[in-house]
Short mmCIF file of C-alpha atoms in Angstrom, two decimals:
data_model
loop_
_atom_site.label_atom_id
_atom_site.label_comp_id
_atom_site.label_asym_id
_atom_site.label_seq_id
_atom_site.Cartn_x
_atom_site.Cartn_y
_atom_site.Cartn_z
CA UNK A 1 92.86 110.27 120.53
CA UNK A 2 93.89 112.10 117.87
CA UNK A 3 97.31 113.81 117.92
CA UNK A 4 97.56 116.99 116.48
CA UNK A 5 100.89 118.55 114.77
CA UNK A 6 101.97 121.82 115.89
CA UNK A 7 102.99 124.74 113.48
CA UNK A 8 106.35 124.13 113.56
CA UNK A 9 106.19 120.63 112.43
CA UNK A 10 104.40 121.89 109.37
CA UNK A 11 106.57 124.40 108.74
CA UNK A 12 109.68 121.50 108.80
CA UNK A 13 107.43 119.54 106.37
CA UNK A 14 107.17 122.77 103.81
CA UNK A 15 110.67 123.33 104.05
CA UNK A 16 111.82 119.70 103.26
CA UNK A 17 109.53 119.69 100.47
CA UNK A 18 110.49 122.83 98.76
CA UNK A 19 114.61 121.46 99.59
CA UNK A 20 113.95 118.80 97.57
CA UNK A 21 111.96 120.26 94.87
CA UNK A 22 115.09 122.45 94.15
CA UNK A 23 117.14 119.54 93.65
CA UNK A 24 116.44 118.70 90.01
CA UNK A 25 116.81 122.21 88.49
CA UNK A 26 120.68 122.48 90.65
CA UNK A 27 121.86 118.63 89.41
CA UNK A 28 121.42 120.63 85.77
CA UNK A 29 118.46 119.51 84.06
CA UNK A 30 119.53 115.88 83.65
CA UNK A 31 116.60 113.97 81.76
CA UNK A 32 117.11 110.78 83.63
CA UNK A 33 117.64 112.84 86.94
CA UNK A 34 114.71 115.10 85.90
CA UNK A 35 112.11 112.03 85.58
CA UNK A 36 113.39 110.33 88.83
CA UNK A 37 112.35 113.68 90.28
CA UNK A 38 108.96 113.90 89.07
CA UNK A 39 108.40 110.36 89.85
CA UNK A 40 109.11 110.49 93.44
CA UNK A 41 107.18 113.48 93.44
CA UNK A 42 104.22 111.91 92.33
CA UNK A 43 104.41 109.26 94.69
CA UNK A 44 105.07 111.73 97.06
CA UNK A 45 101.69 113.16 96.44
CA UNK A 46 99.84 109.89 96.47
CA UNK A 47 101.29 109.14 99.84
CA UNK A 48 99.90 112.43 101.42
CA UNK A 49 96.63 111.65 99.42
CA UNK A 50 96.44 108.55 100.91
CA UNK A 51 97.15 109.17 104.35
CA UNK A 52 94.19 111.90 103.96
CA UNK A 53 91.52 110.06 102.88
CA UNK A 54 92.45 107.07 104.36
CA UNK A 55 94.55 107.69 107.51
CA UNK A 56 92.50 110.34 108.98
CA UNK A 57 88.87 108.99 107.83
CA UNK A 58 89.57 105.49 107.79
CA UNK A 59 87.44 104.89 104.20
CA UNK A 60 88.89 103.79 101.07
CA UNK A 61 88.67 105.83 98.49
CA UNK A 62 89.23 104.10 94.96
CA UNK A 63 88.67 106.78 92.48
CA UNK A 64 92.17 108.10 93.10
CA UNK A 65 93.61 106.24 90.68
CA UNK A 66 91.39 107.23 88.37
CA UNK A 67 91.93 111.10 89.29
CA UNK A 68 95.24 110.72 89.51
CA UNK A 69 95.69 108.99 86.05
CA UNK A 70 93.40 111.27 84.34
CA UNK A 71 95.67 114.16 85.82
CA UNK A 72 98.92 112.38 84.67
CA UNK A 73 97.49 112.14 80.87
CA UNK A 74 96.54 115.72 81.36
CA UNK A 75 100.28 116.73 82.30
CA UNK A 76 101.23 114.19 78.85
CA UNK A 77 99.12 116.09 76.58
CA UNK A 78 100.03 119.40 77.89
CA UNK A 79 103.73 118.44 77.61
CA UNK A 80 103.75 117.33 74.14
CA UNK A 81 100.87 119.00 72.12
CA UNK A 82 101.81 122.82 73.81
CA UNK A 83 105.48 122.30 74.36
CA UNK A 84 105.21 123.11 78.27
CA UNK A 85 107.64 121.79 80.38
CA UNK A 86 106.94 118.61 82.77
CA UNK A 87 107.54 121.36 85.91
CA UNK A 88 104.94 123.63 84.73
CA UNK A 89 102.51 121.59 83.90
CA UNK A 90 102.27 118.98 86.49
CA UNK A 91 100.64 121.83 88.75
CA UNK A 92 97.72 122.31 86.06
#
């Protein structure tokens, strides 16, 4: 039986996420703190991912890593060719 999450576990889960995603910009734009950030939040993304496909529908899904490296060359070339920042272009 599945066990279903109430709204205000969600709405913990939203606020923990948005805590930490205002952690980089207060330590003051460190690079090395800035790419641990984006790192874990990556990671952070392929966990939920994987729990999704996998977790709830029990299949394996192998063409996320290819999704999620074309999207992380995406972010690269969007970063360097335009001059965006890694923050605002990780959600393109």
């Amino acid at each position: 039986m599945i066990k279903r999450r109430s709204w205000p576990q969600y709405a913990a889960i939203v606020t923990v996420g948005v805590v930490l995603s205002l952690i980089p910009p207060a330590v003051g734009g460190s690079p090395y703190y800035m790419r641990l950030a984006t790192v874990m939040l990556a990671f952070m993304a392929y966990t939920v991912a994987f729990n999704i496909i996998f977790g709830h529908t029990r299949q394996l899904f192998l063409c996320l890593g290819a999704l999620s490296g074309s999207s992380a060359y995406l972010s690269v070339v969007l970063t360097r060719q335009l001059g965006l920042p890694p923050w605002e272009s990780i959600p393109l």
